[in-house]
Amino acid sequence: MLNKSTSFFALGLVMGALLCAAAFVGLTRQERGQAGTGNATVLRLAHGLDQQHPVHAALEFFAKRVGELSGGELVVKVFPNGQLGSEPECVEQLQRGALAMVKTSAGPMENFVQAMAAFSLPYLFRDEGHYWNVLNGPVGQELLASGASVGIRGLCYMDAGARSFYTIGKPILAPDDARGLKIRTLSSQMARDFMIKLDAGPTPIPWGELYTALQQRMVDGAENNPPSYLSSRHFEVAREFSLNEHTRIPDIIIFSQTIWEKLTSRQHAWIEQAAAESVTFQRDLWREKTAEALELLREAGVTIHYPDQRAFADATASLADGYDGTPVGELIRRIREEK
Amino acid sequence: MKNPLFLRIWEGVVRLLEGTVVTIFGALVFAVLWGVVSRYLPGIRPSAWTEELAISLLVWLTLLGAALGFRSHAHLGVDYFVNKLEPSASKAAVVLGEVTVFGFAAFALVYGGWRLVTETLATGQITPVLQWPMGWLYAAAPISGIFICAFCIEHLLRPAAFSSPASELSLAD
């Protein structure tokens, strides 16, 4: 055992080191706060997709355009692959002003902005033309603005295509074919109600665990857009793809309200212009990638079916009735009235 | 602590916390088990709420359990160097440790957690399936922090009641 004075000396050293470390952290934080005002403003953008995804390419394009338009005054840093957390976690950080921008699906957004639930209704849009008319029209713009009170400012929509069923063994060619099948479902009430309407068993499974779940036949099928079906390699197990295109849930880029208010109107204009340009860029890229994905799937031996979408729409038409008289129901009515 | 009534009430609160943790653990086992079984039982829809409930329960189990573990000195600690010190110095080291933990729990868990809860409640975020307000799920952090702070005070006021590194040392001597 050490003697008394050596003991207290050692203890004092440890305490001193601890206090120095704390003071150092405090000082560097203060310095960083001062440095941020003079030079370029860094805006961080997080999303959960991989770098091969067309949406990521569009976000990189957006970042490049913001840099060019602002002459380096604004710098957008893109963090892909869910590096900063899952989409809902990133939205929470954005609400607190810890993140400037997040790309998220409009699906999980319904837990932050209730009106967004309207997008999850099956066959809400008649076709792609109707879809874009709504998103670029007054209803779409109103929805982008609807999160302002909870710190979320919608910037623009990006195409996330239409979701369709893929199954193991038996293809889903008519609404009746889904009866009794266990289908992996998104974690939203509307998605669940849709499966129940078809008499299928909605099974919530995280996207990353779905490949194994299909392999073990824990579920008989799932649903997604063609590029995701391809990139997840689920087609290796579930080889029947029925393009019934039941939902078109757009991706949405949101901006933190608190950070937005700190920027100047000139900077706002640059960001909005870059966003508008990247939307056009992404739409073309998405169309190209979807066609390419279907081609690759066909080559890989996947059977692609084109079932009658009308039959699915009719079988699930009553889903909208549950929202009658609510704000979501009102939105659904207005979206359907749009041309 | 001269007041035995106060002490009895406090012991009761700790018992209650222990009971809560045991109940949460039981519910967690049930939720996960039912989640798996419901996928395979014929005639039943796979359960949607079990995953979300399990996540919420695990958060509460971890944070409340961490507080209880702190009370009984169950957390990992390097006591090699502390035991090498002269007894009065090692007692001082233990007190410093308690103060540091108190500071962290008060700042990060109670203050930070409280901000997290109020800010999340203000945004009205809800969980996808159970539709619970997300803010209440986060309430586990400040509650755990309050208990850790209270246990710090208890460690300092009644060191004899716990086998802290310092009391072990004095026994060995």
Coordinates of C-alpha atoms in Angstrom, one line a residue, chain A residues 27-198:
Chain A
L27 CA -13.0 25.9 -24.6
T28 CA -13.0 24.0 -27.9
R29 CA -16.8 24.1 -28.0
Q30 CA -16.7 27.9 -27.5
E31 CA -14.2 28.3 -30.2
R32 CA -16.2 26.2 -32.7
G33 CA -19.2 28.3 -32.0
Q34 CA -17.3 31.5 -32.9
A35 CA -15.7 30.0 -36.0
G36 CA -19.1 29.0 -37.4
T37 CA -20.3 32.6 -37.9
G38 CA -17.6 33.9 -40.2
N39 CA -17.0 31.1 -42.7
A40 CA -19.3 28.8 -44.7
T41 CA -22.4 27.4 -43.1
V42 CA -22.5 23.6 -43.1
L43 CA -25.9 22.0 -43.5
R44 CA -26.0 18.3 -42.7
L45 CA -28.4 16.1 -44.6
A46 CA -29.1 12.6 -43.4
H47 CA -30.9 9.7 -45.0
G48 CA -31.2 5.9 -44.8
L49 CA -30.6 4.8 -48.3
D50 CA -27.4 3.3 -49.8
Q51 CA -25.1 5.2 -52.2
Q52 CA -26.3 3.3 -55.2
H53 CA -29.8 4.6 -54.8
P54 CA -31.2 7.1 -57.3
V55 CA -32.4 9.3 -54.4
H56 CA -28.9 9.5 -53.0
A57 CA -27.6 10.6 -56.4
A58 CA -30.2 13.3 -56.5
L59 CA -29.2 14.5 -53.0
E60 CA -25.6 14.6 -54.0
F61 CA -26.7 16.7 -57.0
F62 CA -28.6 18.9 -54.7
A63 CA -25.6 19.4 -52.5
K64 CA -23.4 20.3 -55.5
R65 CA -26.0 22.8 -56.8
V66 CA -26.3 24.5 -53.4
G67 CA -22.5 24.9 -53.3
E68 CA -22.4 26.3 -56.9
L69 CA -25.4 28.7 -56.4
S70 CA -24.1 30.1 -53.1
G71 CA -20.5 30.3 -54.3
G72 CA -19.4 28.2 -51.3
E73 CA -21.3 30.1 -48.7
L74 CA -23.5 27.1 -48.0
V75 CA -22.1 23.6 -47.8
V76 CA -24.4 20.6 -47.8
K77 CA -22.9 17.4 -46.4
V78 CA -24.8 14.2 -47.2
F79 CA -24.8 11.3 -44.7
P80 CA -26.2 8.2 -46.3
N81 CA -26.9 4.7 -45.0
G82 CA -28.5 5.8 -41.8
Q83 CA -25.2 6.8 -40.4
L84 CA -26.9 9.4 -38.2
G85 CA -29.8 7.1 -37.2
S86 CA -33.0 5.7 -38.7
E87 CA -35.3 8.1 -40.6
P88 CA -37.6 8.8 -37.6
E89 CA -34.6 9.3 -35.3
C90 CA -33.2 11.8 -37.8
V91 CA -36.5 13.6 -37.9
E92 CA -36.3 14.0 -34.1
Q93 CA -32.8 15.5 -34.4
L94 CA -34.0 17.8 -37.1
Q95 CA -36.9 19.1 -34.9
R96 CA -34.3 20.0 -32.3
G97 CA -32.1 21.8 -34.8
A98 CA -29.3 19.2 -34.6
L99 CA -29.7 18.3 -38.2
A100 CA -30.5 20.7 -41.1
M101 CA -32.1 18.3 -43.5
V102 CA -33.5 14.8 -43.7
K103 CA -34.7 12.7 -46.5
T104 CA -37.5 10.5 -45.3
S105 CA -40.4 8.5 -46.7
A106 CA -43.8 10.3 -46.2
G107 CA -45.0 7.0 -44.6
P108 CA -43.2 7.3 -41.2
M109 CA -43.8 11.1 -41.3
E110 CA -47.4 10.5 -40.3
N111 CA -46.2 10.0 -36.7
F112 CA -44.9 13.6 -36.7
V113 CA -47.4 15.3 -39.0
Q114 CA -50.7 13.4 -38.9
A115 CA -52.0 14.7 -42.3
M116 CA -49.2 12.8 -44.1
A117 CA -51.1 9.6 -43.3
A118 CA -53.2 10.3 -46.5
F119 CA -50.3 9.2 -48.7
S120 CA -50.4 5.7 -47.4
L121 CA -54.0 5.1 -48.7
P122 CA -53.9 2.5 -51.5
Y123 CA -54.8 3.7 -54.9
L124 CA -55.1 7.3 -53.8
F125 CA -53.6 8.4 -57.1
R126 CA -55.1 7.3 -60.4
D127 CA -51.7 7.2 -62.2
E128 CA -48.3 8.9 -62.3
G129 CA -49.7 12.1 -63.9
H130 CA -52.2 12.5 -61.2
Y131 CA -49.5 11.8 -58.6
W132 CA -47.3 14.6 -59.8
N133 CA -50.2 17.1 -60.3
V134 CA -51.1 16.6 -56.7
L135 CA -47.6 16.9 -55.3
N136 CA -46.8 20.0 -57.3
G137 CA -50.3 21.4 -56.8
P138 CA -51.8 23.3 -53.8
V139 CA -52.5 20.1 -51.8
G140 CA -48.9 18.9 -52.0
Q141 CA -47.5 22.3 -51.1
E142 CA -49.9 22.7 -48.2
L143 CA -48.7 19.3 -46.9
L144 CA -45.1 20.4 -47.1
A145 CA -45.9 23.4 -45.0
S146 CA -48.1 21.6 -42.5
G147 CA -45.2 20.6 -40.2
A148 CA -44.1 24.1 -39.5
S149 CA -45.7 24.1 -36.0
V150 CA -43.6 21.1 -35.0
G151 CA -40.3 22.4 -36.4
I152 CA -40.5 20.6 -39.8
R153 CA -40.4 22.6 -43.0
G154 CA -41.0 20.5 -46.1
L155 CA -38.7 21.4 -49.0
C156 CA -39.7 19.1 -51.9
Y157 CA -40.9 15.7 -52.9
M158 CA -38.9 13.0 -54.6
D159 CA -40.3 10.0 -56.6
A160 CA -40.3 6.8 -54.7
G161 CA -42.3 4.9 -57.3
A162 CA -45.2 2.6 -56.7
R163 CA -45.1 -0.4 -54.3
S164 CA -46.1 -3.8 -55.5
F165 CA -46.4 -7.3 -54.1
Y166 CA -43.7 -10.0 -54.4
T167 CA -44.3 -13.5 -53.1
I168 CA -42.8 -16.9 -52.8
G169 CA -44.5 -19.6 -54.9
K170 CA -48.0 -18.3 -55.7
P171 CA -48.3 -14.9 -57.4
I172 CA -50.9 -12.4 -56.3
L173 CA -52.9 -11.8 -59.5
A174 CA -56.2 -10.9 -57.9
P175 CA -57.2 -9.5 -54.5
D176 CA -58.4 -13.0 -53.5
D177 CA -54.9 -14.4 -54.0
A178 CA -53.6 -12.6 -51.0
R179 CA -56.0 -14.4 -48.6
G180 CA -54.2 -16.1 -45.8
L181 CA -50.7 -15.1 -46.9
K182 CA -48.4 -13.5 -44.4
I183 CA -47.1 -10.3 -45.9
R184 CA -44.4 -8.1 -44.5
T185 CA -46.0 -4.7 -43.8
L186 CA -44.8 -1.2 -43.1
S187 CA -45.3 -0.1 -39.5
S188 CA -48.3 2.1 -40.2
Q189 CA -52.0 1.7 -39.4
M190 CA -53.1 2.3 -43.0
A191 CA -50.7 -0.3 -44.4
R192 CA -52.0 -2.8 -41.8
D193 CA -55.6 -2.1 -42.6
F194 CA -54.9 -2.6 -46.3
M195 CA -53.6 -6.1 -45.6
I196 CA -56.5 -7.0 -43.4
K197 CA -58.9 -5.8 -46.1
L198 CA -57.3 -8.3 -48.4

